[in-house]
mmCIF file of C-alpha atoms in Angstrom:
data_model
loop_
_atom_site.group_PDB
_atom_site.id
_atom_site.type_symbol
_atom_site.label_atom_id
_atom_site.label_comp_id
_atom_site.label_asym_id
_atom_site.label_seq_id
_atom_site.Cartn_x
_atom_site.Cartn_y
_atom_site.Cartn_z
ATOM 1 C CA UNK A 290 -57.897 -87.969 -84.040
ATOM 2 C CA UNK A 291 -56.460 -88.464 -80.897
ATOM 3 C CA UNK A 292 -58.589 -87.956 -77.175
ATOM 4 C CA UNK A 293 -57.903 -86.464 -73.794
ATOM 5 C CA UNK A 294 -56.282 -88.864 -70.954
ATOM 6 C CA UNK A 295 -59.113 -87.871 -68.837
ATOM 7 C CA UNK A 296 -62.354 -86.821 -70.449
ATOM 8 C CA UNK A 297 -62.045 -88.252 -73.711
ATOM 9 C CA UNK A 298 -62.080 -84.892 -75.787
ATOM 10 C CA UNK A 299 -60.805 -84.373 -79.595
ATOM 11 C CA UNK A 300 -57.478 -83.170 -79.902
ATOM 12 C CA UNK A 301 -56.741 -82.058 -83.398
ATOM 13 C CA UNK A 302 -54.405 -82.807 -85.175
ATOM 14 C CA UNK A 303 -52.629 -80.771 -88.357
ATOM 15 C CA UNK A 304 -54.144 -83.182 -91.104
ATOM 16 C CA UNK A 305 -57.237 -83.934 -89.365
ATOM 17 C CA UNK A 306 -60.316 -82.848 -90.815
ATOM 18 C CA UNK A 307 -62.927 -81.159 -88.376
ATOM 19 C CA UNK A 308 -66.146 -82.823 -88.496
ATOM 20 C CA UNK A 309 -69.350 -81.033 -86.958
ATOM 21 C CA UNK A 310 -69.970 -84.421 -84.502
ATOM 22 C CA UNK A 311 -66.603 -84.269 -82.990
ATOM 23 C CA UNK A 312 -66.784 -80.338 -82.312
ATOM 24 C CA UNK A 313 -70.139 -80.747 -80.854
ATOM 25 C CA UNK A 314 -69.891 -83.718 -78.667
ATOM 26 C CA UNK A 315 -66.352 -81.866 -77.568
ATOM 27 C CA UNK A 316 -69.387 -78.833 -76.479
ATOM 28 C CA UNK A 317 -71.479 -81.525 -74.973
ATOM 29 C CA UNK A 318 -68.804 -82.918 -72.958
ATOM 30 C CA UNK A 319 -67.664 -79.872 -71.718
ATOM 31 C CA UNK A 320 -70.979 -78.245 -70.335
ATOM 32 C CA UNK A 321 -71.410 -81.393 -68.676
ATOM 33 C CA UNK A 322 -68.163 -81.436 -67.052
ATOM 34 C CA UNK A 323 -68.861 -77.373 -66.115
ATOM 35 C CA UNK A 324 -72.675 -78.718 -64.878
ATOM 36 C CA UNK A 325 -71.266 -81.204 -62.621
ATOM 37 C CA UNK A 326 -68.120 -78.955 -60.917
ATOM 38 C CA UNK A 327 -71.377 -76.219 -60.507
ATOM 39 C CA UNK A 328 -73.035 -78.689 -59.081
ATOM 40 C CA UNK A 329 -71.009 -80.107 -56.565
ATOM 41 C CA UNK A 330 -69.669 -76.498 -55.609
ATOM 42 C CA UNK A 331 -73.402 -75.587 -54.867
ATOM 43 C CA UNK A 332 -73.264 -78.897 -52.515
ATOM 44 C CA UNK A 333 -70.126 -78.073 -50.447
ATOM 45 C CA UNK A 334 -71.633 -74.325 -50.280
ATOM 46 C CA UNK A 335 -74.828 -76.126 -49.118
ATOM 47 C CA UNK A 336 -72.937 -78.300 -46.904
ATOM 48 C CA UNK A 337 -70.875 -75.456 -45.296
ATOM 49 C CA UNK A 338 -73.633 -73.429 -44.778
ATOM 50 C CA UNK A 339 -75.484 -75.979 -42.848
ATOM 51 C CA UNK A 340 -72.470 -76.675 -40.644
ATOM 52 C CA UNK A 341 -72.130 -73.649 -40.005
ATOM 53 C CA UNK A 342 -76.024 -72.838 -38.878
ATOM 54 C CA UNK A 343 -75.766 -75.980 -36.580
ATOM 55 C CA UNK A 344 -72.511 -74.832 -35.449
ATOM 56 C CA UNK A 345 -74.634 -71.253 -34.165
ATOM 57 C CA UNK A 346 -77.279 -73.008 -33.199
ATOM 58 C CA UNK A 347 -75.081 -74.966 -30.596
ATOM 59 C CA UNK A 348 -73.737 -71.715 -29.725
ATOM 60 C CA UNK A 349 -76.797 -69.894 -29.172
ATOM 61 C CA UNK A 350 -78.492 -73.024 -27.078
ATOM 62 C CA UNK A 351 -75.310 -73.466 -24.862
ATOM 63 C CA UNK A 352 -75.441 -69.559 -24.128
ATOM 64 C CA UNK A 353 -79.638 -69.941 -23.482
ATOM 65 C CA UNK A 354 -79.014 -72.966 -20.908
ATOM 66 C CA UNK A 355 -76.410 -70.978 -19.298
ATOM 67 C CA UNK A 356 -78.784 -67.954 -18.687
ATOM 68 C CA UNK A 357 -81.808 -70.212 -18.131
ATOM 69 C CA UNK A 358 -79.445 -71.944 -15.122
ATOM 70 C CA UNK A 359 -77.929 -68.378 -13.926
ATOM 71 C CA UNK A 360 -82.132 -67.242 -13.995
ATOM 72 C CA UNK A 361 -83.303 -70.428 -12.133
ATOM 73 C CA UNK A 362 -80.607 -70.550 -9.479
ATOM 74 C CA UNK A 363 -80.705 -67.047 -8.576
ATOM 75 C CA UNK A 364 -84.181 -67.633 -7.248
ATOM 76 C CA UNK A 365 -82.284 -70.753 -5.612
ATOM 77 C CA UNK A 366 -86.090 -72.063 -5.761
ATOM 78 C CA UNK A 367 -87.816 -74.214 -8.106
ATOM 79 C CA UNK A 368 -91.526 -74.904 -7.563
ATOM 80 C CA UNK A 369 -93.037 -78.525 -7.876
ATOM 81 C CA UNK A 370 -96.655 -79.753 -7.486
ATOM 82 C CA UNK A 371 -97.496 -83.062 -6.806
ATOM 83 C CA UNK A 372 -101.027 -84.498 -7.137
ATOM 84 C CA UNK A 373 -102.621 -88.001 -5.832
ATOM 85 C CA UNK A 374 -105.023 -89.655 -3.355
ATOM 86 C CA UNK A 375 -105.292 -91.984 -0.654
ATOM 87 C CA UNK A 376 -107.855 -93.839 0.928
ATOM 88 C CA UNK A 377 -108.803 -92.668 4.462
ATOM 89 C CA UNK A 378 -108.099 -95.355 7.884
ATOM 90 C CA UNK A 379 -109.936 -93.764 9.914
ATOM 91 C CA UNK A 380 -107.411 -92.496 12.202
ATOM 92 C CA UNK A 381 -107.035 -89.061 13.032
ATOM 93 C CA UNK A 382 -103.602 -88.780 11.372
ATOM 94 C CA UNK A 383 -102.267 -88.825 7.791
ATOM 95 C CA UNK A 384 -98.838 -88.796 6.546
ATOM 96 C CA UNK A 385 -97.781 -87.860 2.728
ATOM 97 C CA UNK A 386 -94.246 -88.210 1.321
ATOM 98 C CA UNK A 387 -93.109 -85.493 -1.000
ATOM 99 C CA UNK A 388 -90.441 -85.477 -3.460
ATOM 100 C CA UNK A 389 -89.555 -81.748 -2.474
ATOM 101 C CA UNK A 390 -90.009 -79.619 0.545
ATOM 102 C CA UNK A 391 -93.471 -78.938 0.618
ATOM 103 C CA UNK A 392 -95.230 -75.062 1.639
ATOM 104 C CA UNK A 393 -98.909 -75.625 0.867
ATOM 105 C CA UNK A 394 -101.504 -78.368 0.257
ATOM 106 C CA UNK A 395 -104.921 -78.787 -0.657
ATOM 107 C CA UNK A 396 -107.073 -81.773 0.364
ATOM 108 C CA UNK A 397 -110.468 -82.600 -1.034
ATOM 109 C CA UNK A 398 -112.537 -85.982 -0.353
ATOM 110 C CA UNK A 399 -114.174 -87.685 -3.032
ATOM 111 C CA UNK A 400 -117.731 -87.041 -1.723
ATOM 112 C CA UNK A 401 -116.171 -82.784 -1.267
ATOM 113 C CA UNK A 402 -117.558 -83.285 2.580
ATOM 114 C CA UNK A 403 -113.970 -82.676 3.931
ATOM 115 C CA UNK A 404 -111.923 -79.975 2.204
ATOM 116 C CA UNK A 405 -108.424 -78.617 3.729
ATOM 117 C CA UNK A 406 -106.110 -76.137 3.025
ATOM 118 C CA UNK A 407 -102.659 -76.383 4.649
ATOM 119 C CA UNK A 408 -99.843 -73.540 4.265
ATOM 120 C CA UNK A 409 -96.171 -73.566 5.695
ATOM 121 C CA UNK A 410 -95.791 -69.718 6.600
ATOM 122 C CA UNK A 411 -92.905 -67.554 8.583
ATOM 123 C CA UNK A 412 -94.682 -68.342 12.231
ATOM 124 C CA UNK A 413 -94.034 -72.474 11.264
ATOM 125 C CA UNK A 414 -90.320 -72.282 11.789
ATOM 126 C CA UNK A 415 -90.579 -74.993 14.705
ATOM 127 C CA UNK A 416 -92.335 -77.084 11.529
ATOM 128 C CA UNK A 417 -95.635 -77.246 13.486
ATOM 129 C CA UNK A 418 -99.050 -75.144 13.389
ATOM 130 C CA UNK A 419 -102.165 -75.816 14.337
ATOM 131 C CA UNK A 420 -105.200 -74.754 12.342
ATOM 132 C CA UNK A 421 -108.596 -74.879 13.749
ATOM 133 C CA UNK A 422 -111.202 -77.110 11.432
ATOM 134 C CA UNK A 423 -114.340 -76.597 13.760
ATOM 135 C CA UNK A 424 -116.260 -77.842 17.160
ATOM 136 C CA UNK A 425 -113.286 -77.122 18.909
ATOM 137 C CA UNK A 426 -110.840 -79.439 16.862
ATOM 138 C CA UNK A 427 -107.775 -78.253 15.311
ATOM 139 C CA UNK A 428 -104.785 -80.007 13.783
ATOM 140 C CA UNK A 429 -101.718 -80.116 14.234
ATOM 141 C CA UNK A 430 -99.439 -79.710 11.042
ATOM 142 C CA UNK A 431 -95.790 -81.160 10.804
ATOM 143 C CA UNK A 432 -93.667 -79.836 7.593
ATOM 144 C CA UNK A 433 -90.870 -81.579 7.120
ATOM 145 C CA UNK A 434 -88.309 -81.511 4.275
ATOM 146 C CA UNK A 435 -89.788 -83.719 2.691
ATOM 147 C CA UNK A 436 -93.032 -84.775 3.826
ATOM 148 C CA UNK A 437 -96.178 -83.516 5.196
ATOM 149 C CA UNK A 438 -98.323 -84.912 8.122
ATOM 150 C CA UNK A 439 -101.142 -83.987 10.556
ATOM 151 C CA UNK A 440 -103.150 -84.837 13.105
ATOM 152 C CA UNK A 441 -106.184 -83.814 14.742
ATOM 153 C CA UNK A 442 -105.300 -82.903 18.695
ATOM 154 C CA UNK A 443 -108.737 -83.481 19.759
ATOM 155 C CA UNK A 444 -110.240 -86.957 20.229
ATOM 156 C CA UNK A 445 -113.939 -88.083 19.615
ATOM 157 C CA UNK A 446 -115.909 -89.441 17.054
ATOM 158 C CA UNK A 447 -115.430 -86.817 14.541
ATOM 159 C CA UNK A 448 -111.736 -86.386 14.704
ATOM 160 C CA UNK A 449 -110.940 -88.481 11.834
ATOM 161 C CA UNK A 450 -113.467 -86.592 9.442
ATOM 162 C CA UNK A 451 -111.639 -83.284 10.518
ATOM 163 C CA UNK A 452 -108.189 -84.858 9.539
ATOM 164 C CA UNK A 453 -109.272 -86.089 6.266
ATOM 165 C CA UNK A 454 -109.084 -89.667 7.513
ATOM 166 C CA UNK A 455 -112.556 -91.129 7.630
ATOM 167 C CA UNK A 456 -112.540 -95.149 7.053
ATOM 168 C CA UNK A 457 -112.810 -95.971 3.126
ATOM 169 C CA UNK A 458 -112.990 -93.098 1.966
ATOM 170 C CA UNK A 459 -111.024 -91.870 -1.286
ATOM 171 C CA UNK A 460 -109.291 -88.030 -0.586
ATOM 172 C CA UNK A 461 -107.682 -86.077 -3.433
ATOM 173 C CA UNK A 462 -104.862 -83.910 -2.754
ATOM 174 C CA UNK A 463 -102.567 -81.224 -4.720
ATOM 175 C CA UNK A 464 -98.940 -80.213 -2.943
ATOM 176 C CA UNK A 465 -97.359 -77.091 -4.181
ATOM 177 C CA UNK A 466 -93.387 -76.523 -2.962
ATOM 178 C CA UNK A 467 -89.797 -76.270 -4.312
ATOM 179 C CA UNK A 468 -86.387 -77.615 -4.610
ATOM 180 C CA UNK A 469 -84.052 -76.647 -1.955
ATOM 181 C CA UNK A 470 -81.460 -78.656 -0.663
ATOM 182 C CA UNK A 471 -80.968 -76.395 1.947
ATOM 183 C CA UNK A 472 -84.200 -76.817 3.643
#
């Protein structure tokens, strides 16, 4: 009996006699052959598939950062809060650096004998205000673009426990503002 180039299968002959092994294993051979094309059909439809959902995916998060961006910069703002501490010098200034242009602070010492709340508003175009903190004192507020500073105006003993300066002494602050290049 002579066999297939490729997967080894009976091929009769005229005087060959059929035997129940040969036609059987021919069966065998074939389902498995059938099996493994199924098989690795179902892969490539598998692997398609999945291409193709990553390929939408992509799609779909390119088109939600494009409308996150359009959303953010149409504000043109993007708020930022920075939190730390210092230790006071007992001078009757302080000075804080901010990463963006700050528009309102809170200051808190340790102890919560000194507590300050700061605000850039529409009257602070010249970057200065002056808020009154008691017995006459007030300070003196500088905004910048990127940093925040005050002083209290009024000398005396006191004056560096109204600016949130007293000597040794830890302070605790949170600063609320934005990204704007422009300011």
């Amino acid at each position: 009996m002579k066999k297939t180039d490729n997967y080894s299968l009976p091929q009769w002959e005229k005087q060959d006699f059929i035997k129940m092994e040969d036609f059987n294993d021919l069966t065998q051979k074939t389902d498995a052959a059938l099996k493994a094309h199924d098989t690795a059909l179902g892969e490539k439809a598998a692997a398609t598939a999945l291409a193709a959902e990553a390929e939408n995916r992509s799609a779909a998060l390119a088109a939600l950062q494009t409308a996150l961006s359009a959303a953010i910069g149409s504000g043109g703002k993007t708020c930022r809060i920075i939190t730390g501490s210092y230790t006071g010098t007992g001078t009757t200034s302080v000075s804080i650096p901010t990463p963006f242009y700050p528009v309102l602070a809170f200051v808190q010492s340790a102890g919560m004998a000194t507590a300050l709340c700061l605000f850039r508003s529409a009257d602070t175009v010249q970057n200065n205000k002056d808020f009154g903190v008691g017995d006459g004192k007030s300070l003196t507020v500088t905004w910048g673009a990127r940093q925040l500073s005050w002083v209290c105006s009024s000398g005396g003993t006191m004056s560096s426990i109204y600016a949130g300066n007293s000597k040794n002494v830890e302070y605790h602050y949170v600063i609320v503002g934005f990204d704007n290049a422009g300011a």
